[in-house]
Structures are given as structure tokens and as C-alpha cells.
Coordinates of C-alpha atoms and ligand atoms in Angstrom, one line a residue:
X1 CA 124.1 103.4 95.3
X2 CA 122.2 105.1 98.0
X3 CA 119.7 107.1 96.2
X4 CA 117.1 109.8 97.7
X5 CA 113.5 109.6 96.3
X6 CA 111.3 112.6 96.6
X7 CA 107.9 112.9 95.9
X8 CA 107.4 117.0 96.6
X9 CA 103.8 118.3 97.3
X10 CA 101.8 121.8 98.0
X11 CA 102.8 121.0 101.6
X12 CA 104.0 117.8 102.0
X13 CA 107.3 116.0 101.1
X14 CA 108.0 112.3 101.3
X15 CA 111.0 110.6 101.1
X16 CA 112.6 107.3 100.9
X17 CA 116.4 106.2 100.8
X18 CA 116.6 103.1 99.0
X19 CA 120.3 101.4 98.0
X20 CA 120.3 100.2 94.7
X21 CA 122.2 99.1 91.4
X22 CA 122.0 96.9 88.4
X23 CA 123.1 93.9 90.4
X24 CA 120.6 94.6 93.2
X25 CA 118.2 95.2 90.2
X26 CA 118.9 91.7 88.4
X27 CA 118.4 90.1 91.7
X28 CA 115.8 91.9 93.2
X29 CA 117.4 92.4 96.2
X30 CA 117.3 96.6 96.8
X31 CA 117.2 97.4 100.4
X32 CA 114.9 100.3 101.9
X33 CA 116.7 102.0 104.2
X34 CA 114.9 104.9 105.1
X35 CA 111.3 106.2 104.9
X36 CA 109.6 109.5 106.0
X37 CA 107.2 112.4 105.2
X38 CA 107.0 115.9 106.2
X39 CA 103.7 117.3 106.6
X40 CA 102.5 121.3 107.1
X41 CA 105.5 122.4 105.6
X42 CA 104.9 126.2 105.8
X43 CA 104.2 126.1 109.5
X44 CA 105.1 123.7 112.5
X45 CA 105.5 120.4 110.2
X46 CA 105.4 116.9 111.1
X47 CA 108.4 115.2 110.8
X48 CA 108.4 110.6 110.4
X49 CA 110.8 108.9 109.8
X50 CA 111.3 105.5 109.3
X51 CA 114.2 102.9 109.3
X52 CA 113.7 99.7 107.4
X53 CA 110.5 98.2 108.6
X54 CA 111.5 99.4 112.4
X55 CA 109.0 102.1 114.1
X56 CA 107.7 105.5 113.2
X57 CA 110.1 108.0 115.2
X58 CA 108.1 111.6 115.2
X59 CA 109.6 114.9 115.7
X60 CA 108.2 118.6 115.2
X61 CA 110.2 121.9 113.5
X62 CA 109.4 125.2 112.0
X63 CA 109.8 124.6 108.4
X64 CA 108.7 127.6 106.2
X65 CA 109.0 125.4 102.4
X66 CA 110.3 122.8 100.9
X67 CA 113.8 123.7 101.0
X68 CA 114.1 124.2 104.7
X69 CA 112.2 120.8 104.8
X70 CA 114.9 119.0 102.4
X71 CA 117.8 120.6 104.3
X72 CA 116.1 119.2 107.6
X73 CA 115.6 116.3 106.8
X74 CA 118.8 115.9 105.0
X75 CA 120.9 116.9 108.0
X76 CA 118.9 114.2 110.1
X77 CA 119.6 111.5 107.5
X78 CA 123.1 112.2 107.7
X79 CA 123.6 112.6 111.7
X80 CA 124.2 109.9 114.3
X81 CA 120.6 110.5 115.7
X82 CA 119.3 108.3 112.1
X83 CA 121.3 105.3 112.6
X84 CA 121.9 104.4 109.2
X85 CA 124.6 102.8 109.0
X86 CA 124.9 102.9 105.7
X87 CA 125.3 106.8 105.4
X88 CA 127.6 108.4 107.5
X89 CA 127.8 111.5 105.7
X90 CA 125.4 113.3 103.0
X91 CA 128.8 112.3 100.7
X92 CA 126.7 108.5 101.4
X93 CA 123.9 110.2 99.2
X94 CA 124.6 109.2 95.2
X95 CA 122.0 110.0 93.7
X96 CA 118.7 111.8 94.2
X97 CA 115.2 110.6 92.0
X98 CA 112.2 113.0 92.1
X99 CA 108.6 112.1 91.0
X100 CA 107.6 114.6 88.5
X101 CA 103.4 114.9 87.9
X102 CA 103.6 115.9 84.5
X103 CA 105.9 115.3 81.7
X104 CA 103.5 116.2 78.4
X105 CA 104.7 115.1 75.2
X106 CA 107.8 116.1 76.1
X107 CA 109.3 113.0 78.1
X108 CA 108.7 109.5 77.2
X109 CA 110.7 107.9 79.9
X110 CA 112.8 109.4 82.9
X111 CA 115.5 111.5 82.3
X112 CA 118.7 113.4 84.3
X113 CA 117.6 116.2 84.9
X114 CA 119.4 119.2 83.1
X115 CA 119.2 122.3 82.5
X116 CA 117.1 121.6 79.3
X117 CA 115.3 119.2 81.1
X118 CA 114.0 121.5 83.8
X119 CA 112.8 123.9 81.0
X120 CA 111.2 121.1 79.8
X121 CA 109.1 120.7 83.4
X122 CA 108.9 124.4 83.0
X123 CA 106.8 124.3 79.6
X124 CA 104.5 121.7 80.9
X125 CA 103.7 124.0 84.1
X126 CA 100.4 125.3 81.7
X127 CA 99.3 121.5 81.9
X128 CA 100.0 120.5 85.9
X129 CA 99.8 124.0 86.8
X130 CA 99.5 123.0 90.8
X131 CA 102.5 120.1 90.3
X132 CA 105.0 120.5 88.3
X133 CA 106.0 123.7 90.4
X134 CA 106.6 122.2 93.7
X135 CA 108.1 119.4 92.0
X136 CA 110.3 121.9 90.4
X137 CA 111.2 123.6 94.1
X138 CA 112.1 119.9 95.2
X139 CA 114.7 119.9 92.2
X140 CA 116.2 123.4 93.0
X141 CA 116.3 122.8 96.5
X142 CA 118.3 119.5 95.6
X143 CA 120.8 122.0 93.5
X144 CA 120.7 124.4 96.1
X145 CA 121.9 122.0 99.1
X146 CA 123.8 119.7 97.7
X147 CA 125.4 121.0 94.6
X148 CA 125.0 120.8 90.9
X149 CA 127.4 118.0 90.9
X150 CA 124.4 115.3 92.5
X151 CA 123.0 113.4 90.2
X152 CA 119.2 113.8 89.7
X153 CA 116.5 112.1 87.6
X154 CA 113.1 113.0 86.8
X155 CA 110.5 110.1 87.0
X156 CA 107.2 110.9 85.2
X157 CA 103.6 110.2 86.3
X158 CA 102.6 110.6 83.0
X159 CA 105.6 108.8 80.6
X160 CA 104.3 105.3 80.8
X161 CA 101.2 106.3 79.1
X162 CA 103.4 107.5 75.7
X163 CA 101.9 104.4 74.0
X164 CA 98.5 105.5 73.8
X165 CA 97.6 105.2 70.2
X166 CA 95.9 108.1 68.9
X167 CA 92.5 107.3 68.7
X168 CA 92.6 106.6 72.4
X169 CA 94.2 110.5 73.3
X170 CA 92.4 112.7 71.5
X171 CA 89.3 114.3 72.6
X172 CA 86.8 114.5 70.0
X173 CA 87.3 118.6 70.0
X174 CA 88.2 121.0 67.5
X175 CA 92.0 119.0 66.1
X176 CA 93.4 122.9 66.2
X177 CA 93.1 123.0 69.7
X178 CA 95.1 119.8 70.1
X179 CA 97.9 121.8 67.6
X180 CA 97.5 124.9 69.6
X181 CA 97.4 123.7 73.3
X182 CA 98.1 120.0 73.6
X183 CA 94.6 119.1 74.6
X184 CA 94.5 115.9 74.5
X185 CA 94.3 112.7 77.6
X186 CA 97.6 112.4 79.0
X187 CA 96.9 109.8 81.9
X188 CA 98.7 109.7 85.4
X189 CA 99.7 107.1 88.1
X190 CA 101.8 105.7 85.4
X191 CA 104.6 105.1 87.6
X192 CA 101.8 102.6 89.8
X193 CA 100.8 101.0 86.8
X194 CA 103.9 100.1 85.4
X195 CA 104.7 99.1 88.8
X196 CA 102.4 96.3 89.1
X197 CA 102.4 95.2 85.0
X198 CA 106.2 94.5 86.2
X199 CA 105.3 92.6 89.6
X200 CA 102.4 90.9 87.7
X201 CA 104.5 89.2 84.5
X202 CA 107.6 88.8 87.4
X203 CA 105.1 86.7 89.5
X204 CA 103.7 84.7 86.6
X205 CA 106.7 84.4 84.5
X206 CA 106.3 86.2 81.4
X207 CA 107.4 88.4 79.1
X208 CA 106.7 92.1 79.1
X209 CA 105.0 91.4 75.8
X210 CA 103.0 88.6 77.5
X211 CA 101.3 90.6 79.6
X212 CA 97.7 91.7 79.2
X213 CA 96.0 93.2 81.8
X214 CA 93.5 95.8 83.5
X215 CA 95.1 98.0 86.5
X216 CA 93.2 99.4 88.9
X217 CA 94.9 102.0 91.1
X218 CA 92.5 102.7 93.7
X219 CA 93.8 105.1 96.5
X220 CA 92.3 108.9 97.2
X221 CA 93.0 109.5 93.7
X222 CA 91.6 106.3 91.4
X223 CA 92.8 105.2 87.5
X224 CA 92.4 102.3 85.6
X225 CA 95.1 101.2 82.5
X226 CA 94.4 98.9 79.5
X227 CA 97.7 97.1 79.1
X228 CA 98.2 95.0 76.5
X229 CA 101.8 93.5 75.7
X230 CA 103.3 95.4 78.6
X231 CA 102.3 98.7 77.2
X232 CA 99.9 101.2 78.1
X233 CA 96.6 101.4 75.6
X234 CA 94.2 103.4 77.3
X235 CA 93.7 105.0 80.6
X236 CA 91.1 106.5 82.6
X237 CA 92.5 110.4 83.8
X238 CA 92.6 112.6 80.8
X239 CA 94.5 115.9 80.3
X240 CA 94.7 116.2 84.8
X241 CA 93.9 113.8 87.0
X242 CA 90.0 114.8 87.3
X243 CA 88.7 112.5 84.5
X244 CA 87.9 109.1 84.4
X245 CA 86.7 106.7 87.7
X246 CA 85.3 108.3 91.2
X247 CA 88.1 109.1 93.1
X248 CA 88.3 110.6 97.6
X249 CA 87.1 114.6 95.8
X250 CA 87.1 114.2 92.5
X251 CA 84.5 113.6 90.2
X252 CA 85.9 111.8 87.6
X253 CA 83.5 111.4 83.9
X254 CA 81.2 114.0 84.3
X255 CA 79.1 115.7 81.3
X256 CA 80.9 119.0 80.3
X257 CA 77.9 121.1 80.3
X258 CA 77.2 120.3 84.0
X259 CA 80.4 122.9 84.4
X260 CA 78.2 125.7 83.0
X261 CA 74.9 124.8 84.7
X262 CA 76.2 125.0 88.0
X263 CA 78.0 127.8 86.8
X264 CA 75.1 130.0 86.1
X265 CA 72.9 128.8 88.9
X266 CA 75.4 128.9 91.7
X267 CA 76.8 132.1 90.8
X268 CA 80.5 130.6 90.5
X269 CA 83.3 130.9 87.9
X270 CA 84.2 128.2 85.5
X271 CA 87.7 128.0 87.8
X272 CA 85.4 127.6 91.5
X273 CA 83.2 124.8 89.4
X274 CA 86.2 122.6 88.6
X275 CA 87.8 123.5 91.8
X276 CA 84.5 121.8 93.5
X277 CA 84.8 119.0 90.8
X278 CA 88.5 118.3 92.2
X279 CA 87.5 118.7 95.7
X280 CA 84.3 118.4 96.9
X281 CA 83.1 115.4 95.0
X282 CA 83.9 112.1 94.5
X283 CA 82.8 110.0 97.5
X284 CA 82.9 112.9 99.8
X285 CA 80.8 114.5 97.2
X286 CA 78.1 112.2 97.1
X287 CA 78.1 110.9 100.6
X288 CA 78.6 114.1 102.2
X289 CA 80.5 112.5 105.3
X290 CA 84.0 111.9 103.7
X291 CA 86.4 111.3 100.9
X292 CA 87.8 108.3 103.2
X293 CA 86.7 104.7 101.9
X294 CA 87.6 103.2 105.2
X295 CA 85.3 105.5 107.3
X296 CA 82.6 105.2 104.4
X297 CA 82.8 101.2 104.8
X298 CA 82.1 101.7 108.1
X299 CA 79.2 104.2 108.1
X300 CA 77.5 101.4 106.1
X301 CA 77.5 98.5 107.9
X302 CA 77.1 100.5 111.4
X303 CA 74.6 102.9 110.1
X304 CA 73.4 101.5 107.1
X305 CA 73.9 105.1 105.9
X306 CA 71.9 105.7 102.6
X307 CA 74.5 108.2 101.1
X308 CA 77.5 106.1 101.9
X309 CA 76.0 102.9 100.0
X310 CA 75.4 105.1 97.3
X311 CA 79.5 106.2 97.2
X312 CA 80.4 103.1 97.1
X313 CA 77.5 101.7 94.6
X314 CA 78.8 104.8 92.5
X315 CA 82.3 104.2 93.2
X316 CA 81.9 100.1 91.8
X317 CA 79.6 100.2 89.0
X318 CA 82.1 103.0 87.6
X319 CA 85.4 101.0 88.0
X320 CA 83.4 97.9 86.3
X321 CA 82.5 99.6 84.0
X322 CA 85.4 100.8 83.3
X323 CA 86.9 97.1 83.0
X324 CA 84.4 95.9 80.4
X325 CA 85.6 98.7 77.7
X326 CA 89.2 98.2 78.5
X327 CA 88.3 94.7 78.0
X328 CA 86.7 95.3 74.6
X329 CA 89.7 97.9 73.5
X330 CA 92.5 95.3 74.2
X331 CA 90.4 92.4 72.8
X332 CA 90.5 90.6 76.3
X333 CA 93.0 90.7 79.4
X334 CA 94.3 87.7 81.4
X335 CA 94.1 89.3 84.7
X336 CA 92.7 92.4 86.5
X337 CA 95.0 93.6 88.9
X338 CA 94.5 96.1 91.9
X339 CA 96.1 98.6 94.0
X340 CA 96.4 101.4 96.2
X341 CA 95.1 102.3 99.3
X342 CA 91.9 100.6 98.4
X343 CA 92.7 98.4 95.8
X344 CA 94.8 96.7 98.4
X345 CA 93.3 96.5 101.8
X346 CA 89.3 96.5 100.9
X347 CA 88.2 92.6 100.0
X348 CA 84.9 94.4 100.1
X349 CA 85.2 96.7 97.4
X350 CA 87.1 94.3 95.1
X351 CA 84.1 92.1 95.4
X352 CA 81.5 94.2 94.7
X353 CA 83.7 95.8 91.7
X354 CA 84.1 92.0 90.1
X355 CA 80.3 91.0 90.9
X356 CA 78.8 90.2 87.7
X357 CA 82.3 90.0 85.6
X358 CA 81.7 85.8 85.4
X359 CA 80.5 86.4 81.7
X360 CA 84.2 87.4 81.2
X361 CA 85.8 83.9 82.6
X362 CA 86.4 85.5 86.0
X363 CA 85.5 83.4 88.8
X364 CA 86.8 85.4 92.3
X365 CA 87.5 83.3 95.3
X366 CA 85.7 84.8 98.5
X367 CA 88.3 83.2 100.9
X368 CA 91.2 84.0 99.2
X369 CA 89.9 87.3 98.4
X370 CA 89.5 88.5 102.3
X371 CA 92.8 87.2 103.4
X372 CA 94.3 89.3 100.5
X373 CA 95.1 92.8 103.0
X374 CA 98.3 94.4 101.3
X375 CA 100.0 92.1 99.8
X376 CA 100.9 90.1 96.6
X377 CA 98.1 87.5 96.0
X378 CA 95.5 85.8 93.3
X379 CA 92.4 86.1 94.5
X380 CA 90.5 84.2 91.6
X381 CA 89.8 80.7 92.0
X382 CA 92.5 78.1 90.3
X383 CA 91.5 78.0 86.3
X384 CA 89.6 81.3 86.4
X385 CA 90.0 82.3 82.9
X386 CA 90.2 86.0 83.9
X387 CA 92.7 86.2 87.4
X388 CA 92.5 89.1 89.4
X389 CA 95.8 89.9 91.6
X390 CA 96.0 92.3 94.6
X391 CA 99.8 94.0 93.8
X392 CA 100.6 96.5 96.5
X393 CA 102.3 99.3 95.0
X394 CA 105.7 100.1 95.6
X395 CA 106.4 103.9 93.1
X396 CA 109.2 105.2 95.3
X397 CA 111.1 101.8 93.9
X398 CA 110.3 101.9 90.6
X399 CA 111.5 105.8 91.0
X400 CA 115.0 104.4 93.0
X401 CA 115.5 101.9 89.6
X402 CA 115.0 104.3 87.4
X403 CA 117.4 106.7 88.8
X404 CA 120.1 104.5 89.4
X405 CA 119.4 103.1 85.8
X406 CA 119.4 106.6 83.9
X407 CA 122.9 107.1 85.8
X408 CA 124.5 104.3 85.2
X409 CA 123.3 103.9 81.6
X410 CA 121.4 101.2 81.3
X411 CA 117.8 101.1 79.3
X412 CA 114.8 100.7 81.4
X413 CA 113.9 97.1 81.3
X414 CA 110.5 97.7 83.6
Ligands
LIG501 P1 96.0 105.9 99.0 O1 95.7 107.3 98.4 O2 96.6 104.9 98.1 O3 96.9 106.1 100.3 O4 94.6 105.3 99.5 C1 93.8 106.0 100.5 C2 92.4 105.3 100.5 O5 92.6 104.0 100.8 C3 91.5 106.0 101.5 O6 90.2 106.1 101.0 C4 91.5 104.9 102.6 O7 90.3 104.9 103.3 C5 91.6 103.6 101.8 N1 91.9 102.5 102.6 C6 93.1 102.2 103.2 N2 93.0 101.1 104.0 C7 91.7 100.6 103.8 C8 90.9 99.5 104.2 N3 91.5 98.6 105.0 N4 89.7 99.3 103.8 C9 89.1 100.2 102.9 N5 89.8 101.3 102.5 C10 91.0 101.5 102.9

């Protein structure tokens, strides 16, 4: 099956065509045929597109939303000009799979999207208020061009965090505002982390219920997940995707009553003071240069720049921090694994994250570590009692398996 993902933003939408079945599944063999992104939807947008691992072919158009960006790049797929073999007509397109931000309570796993189901992303609109409408446009405009007839499936940022037990979800608040509102930690990047706990146990042989480890998804937006016998325990965004480490803007852990005090002195509302918590903060926030780790690395060892060691001092001590109490909620881990932008290509910041983490049998190998730039690889030396993998990410995948999976019937073995 040739099956579209999309991953619709604000004003971006990227996309991927990847062919895929059970067999393909079983054997590991799916084949990415297509990759692409269109950015400034809403004005003149930036059209890439990508075949198989050939190069980035850019092209410009007037593209007022997301459905004017799907029909676009729909029409291009399905022309001569892509070369796809593979799909000679939009008829070649079998199924489509969307990233959706946030399912609630309400979805445990991906599901075909219905009717029902889109209520469903409807009612959890109070929770994502910024996400789960433009993933709903993507969804309509997928009804709207290509009929109701096209398959579609709904893969959820938040569903492979379902396990967390109770204690580790609630916020110690009021319980009635739990009943009333579903306030409670949701988590998000689930699709990466279950990503990776699949890669890791496929790489070292196990069983799902063999595998015990800490993700780190480091990218603009960071989260780390406890897993413990292939399930998610704990995770470090709550109720949106502000809580937990220090992320490219956000804040992540902050004490609540900060919100009011700068509030009150600043003269802003409650809604400007978390806005600034989402986007001026993080790294940007405290090195006041930028939310880029990259370009922060770089101010450092050109400039020695005070407020850029301090990001990434910041940035480290709260990621290892966050390792020793997932390590004392799961009762231990075999392995810490990271990803995302940073997670994979920064040796640097995966050293300074695991500095001082021998007392917990991890023993990092320096070579190994800085030869480890996006891809799969241990970088802990050989009988390191805590191993620490770099797993580069692959969500639009795990999205593809899932949707061909929910079609064809079969239960979600990942
Ligand atoms: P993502 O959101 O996963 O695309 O990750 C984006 C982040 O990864 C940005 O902060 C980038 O600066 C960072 N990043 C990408 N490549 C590198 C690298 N080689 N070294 C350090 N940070 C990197």
C-alpha cells in the first residue's frame, strides 16, 4: 500500500509517501518513496520535495491554507514531473495517515478516522487548542479532495502514554478539577518514543516486555519517557507540551506562581505570560541569541559566550536530572536512549547530559560517542551496565505502519 503521511501545522505541512504492508512490516523492508514540506502556507509557500534519498527539488506557489497546499502537492505527486514510478495516478494513493497532537483520554491507540472519530478530535480541541484544529483541516481537506471513500487513520502524539498509572498523571490539584476538565499530564512525542523503544528491543533482541529504558527526545521541543516493559510509566510534558525539560522556547518545570509575578509586574495577562513561557524561553530565553542548539554550540566555543554556557548548563543538568528520577520510578533502566534533532547529531550534549551518571553503571565511550551523528549506535563502552543508544527517529514510519495496520486489521505489535 502506498500510504500518504501528514503531519499538518499552523503553516506548515509535511509529507511523506511511504509503501507499506504486513509483509513489508514482518520484514522490515517499507520503502520511502517520497518526502516533502510546505512552508508559509497562507502566502507564497515553499514547496520540497524529495524522492527516495535523491535531492531536494524546490519550487514556489501561492497557497492560501492547507487545502490548497494538499491539493498542490497532491497533483504534483501524481504528475509525470514526480517521477514516482510507483504512482501513476492519485488512484496509486491507498491510504492516507495523519499525526494528530492530541487524543485525551479518548484514544488509546490510532484509529480510522470516522465520523465519531473526528468528534472525538473535536472534544479534545479545549486541550491542544492550537493543534488539533489544523490537524483537523488536514483530515477535511483529505475528505474534500479525494473523497470519503480514502482510507484515513489518526496517529496520536499522546496515545502511547495511556499506561501512565495514576499516581504518575495527576497533578496534586483539587481531584474535582481532574472530574470537571481533565487536568491531568497527558505527555506528547509519544509517537518518537515508541519509535525508538521498538528500534531499541529490535536492535538488541528482546521482547517488548524486556525493554527498560529512558528516552530522550531532544529536538526544538524536548521530552523524556520512563519505559519499563515496553510501556510508557512516566513522562516529562504534562497537560501541553510546556512542562517538563528545557526545550528551543519553552520553559519547561517552572514554579506556578512565577505566572502571576510576572503577571503583575509586567503588566501582562495570565494568556501573554504563558504565551512568553512557550515562546520566548527555553534556550532562547536564557541565552537571549536563539532557540537553535547548533548556533548556541557555536557561540560557545567561538565566543565563549556566558549566556550560551548557561543554556546549555541549564539545558543538561535538567535532562539528567530528569534521568535519575525516571531511574528511581522504574526501579532501574538498561539503557538511556536519545533522539531528535539534538539527541542525535550533538556528541557534545550527550556527554555533558551523561557526566556524572557512572554511579548508575553507565560508562560512555568518548570515541564511539563522537562518531555517533544520526544514526543507530551504542555509545557506552562494552559491559556498561547502563548503555546509552543514539536511535534517530523515524515518526512519519511508525505513522505509515499504523495506518496500513488499522486498515488491514491487524493489532499494533510496536
Ligand atoms: P528537531 O526539532 O528534532 O528538528 O531538532 C532541532 C534542534 O536540533 C535544533 O536545536 C538544532 O540546532 C539541533 N541540531 C541539529 N543538528 C545539530 C548538531 N549537529 N549539533 C547540535 N544541535 C543540532
Amino acid at each position: 500500500m502506498n500510504i500518504l503521511v501528514l503531519n499538518a501545522g499552523s503553516s506548515s505541512l509535511k509529507f511523506q509517501i511511504i509503501a507499506t504492508d504486513l509483509d513489508r512490516i514482518r520484514q522490515d523492508a517499507d520503502a520511502r518513496l517520497l518526502r516533502g514540506e510546505v512552508d508559509r502556507i497562507g502566502g507564497e509557500a515553499v514547496v520540497t520535495f524529495q524522492k527516495g534519498d535523491g535531492p531536494k527539488q524546490k519550487l514556489t506557489a501561492s497557497l492560501r491554507d492547507i487545502s490548497a497546499a494538499l491539493d498542490y502537492v497532491i497533483r504534483w505527486i501524481a504528475s509525470p514531473d514526480s517521477g514516482i514510478s510507483e504512482i501513476q495516478s492519485v488512484s496509486d494513493i491507498h491510504a492516507v495517515g495523519h499525526r494528530v497532537v492530541h487524543g485525551g483520554e479518548l484514544f488509546t491507540d490510532s484509529a480510522i478516522i470516522t465520523d465519531e472519530v473526528v468528534k472525538g478530535i473535536e472534544n479534545c480541541i479545549d486541550l491542544a487548542p492550537l493543534h488539533n484544529p489544523t490537524n483537523l483541516r488536514g483530515i477535511r481537506a483529505v475528505r474534500d479532495l479525494l473523497g470519503h471513500q480514502m482510507p484515513q487513520v489518526a496517529v496520536f502524539d499522546t496515545a502511547f502514554h495511556h499506561s501512565l498509572p495514576v499516581h504518575a498523571y495527576l497533578y496534586a490539584i483539587p481531584y474535582h478539577l481532574y472530574l470537571r476538565y481533565r487536568i491531568r499530564r497527558y505527555g506528547f512525542h509519544g509517537i518518537s518514543h515508541r519509535y525508538v523503544a521498538y528500534r531499541y528491543r529490535t536492535l538488541r533482541n528482546l521482547e517488548r516486555d524486556q525493554a527498560n529504558l529512558v528516552s530522550l527526545h531532544l529536538g526544538n521541543g524536548c521530552s523524556a519517557a520512563a519505559i519499563r516493559a515496553g510501556v510508557s510509566l512516566d513522562t516529562s510534558m504534562g497537560m501541553t507540551p510546556l512542562e517538563g525539560l528545557v526545550m528551543g522556547t519553552r520553559s519547561g518545570d517552572v514554579d506556578p506562581a512565577v505566572l502571576s509575578l510576572i503577571a503583575s509586574k509586567e503588566g501582562l495577562s495570565l494568556h501573554e505570560v504563558e504565551s512568553m513561557l512557550n515562546k520566548q524561553s527555553g534556550l532562547l530565553g536564557i541565552s537571549g541569541l536563539t532557540n537553535d542548539m547548533r548556533t548556541l554550540q557555536g557561540e560557545l566555543t567561538e565566543h565563549d559566550d556566558r549566556r550560551a554556557r548557561l543554556a546549555i548548563e541549564i539545558f543538561c543538568y535538567r535532562a539528567r536530572k530528569y534521568i535519575g528520577a525516571y531511574l528511581a520510578a522504574m526501579g532501574g533502566a538498561d539503557a538511556i536512549v536519545f533522539t531528535g534533532g539534538i539527541g542525535e547529531n550533538s556528541p557534545e550534549i550527550r556527554r555533558r547530559i551523561c557526566e556524572g551518571l557512572e554511579w548508575a553503571g553507565l560508562s560512555l565511550d568518548e570515541n564511539k560517542n563522537q562518531q555517533a551523528v544520526g544514526r543507530e549506535e551504542v555509545v557506552t563502552k562494552e559491559g556498561s551496565r547502563l548503555a546509552v543508544y543514539v536511535i534517530p527517529t523515524d515518526e512519519e514510519l511508525l505513522i505509515a505502519r499504523d495506518t496500513a495496520r488499522c486498515i488491514l486489521g491487524e493489532p499494533n505489535p510496536s
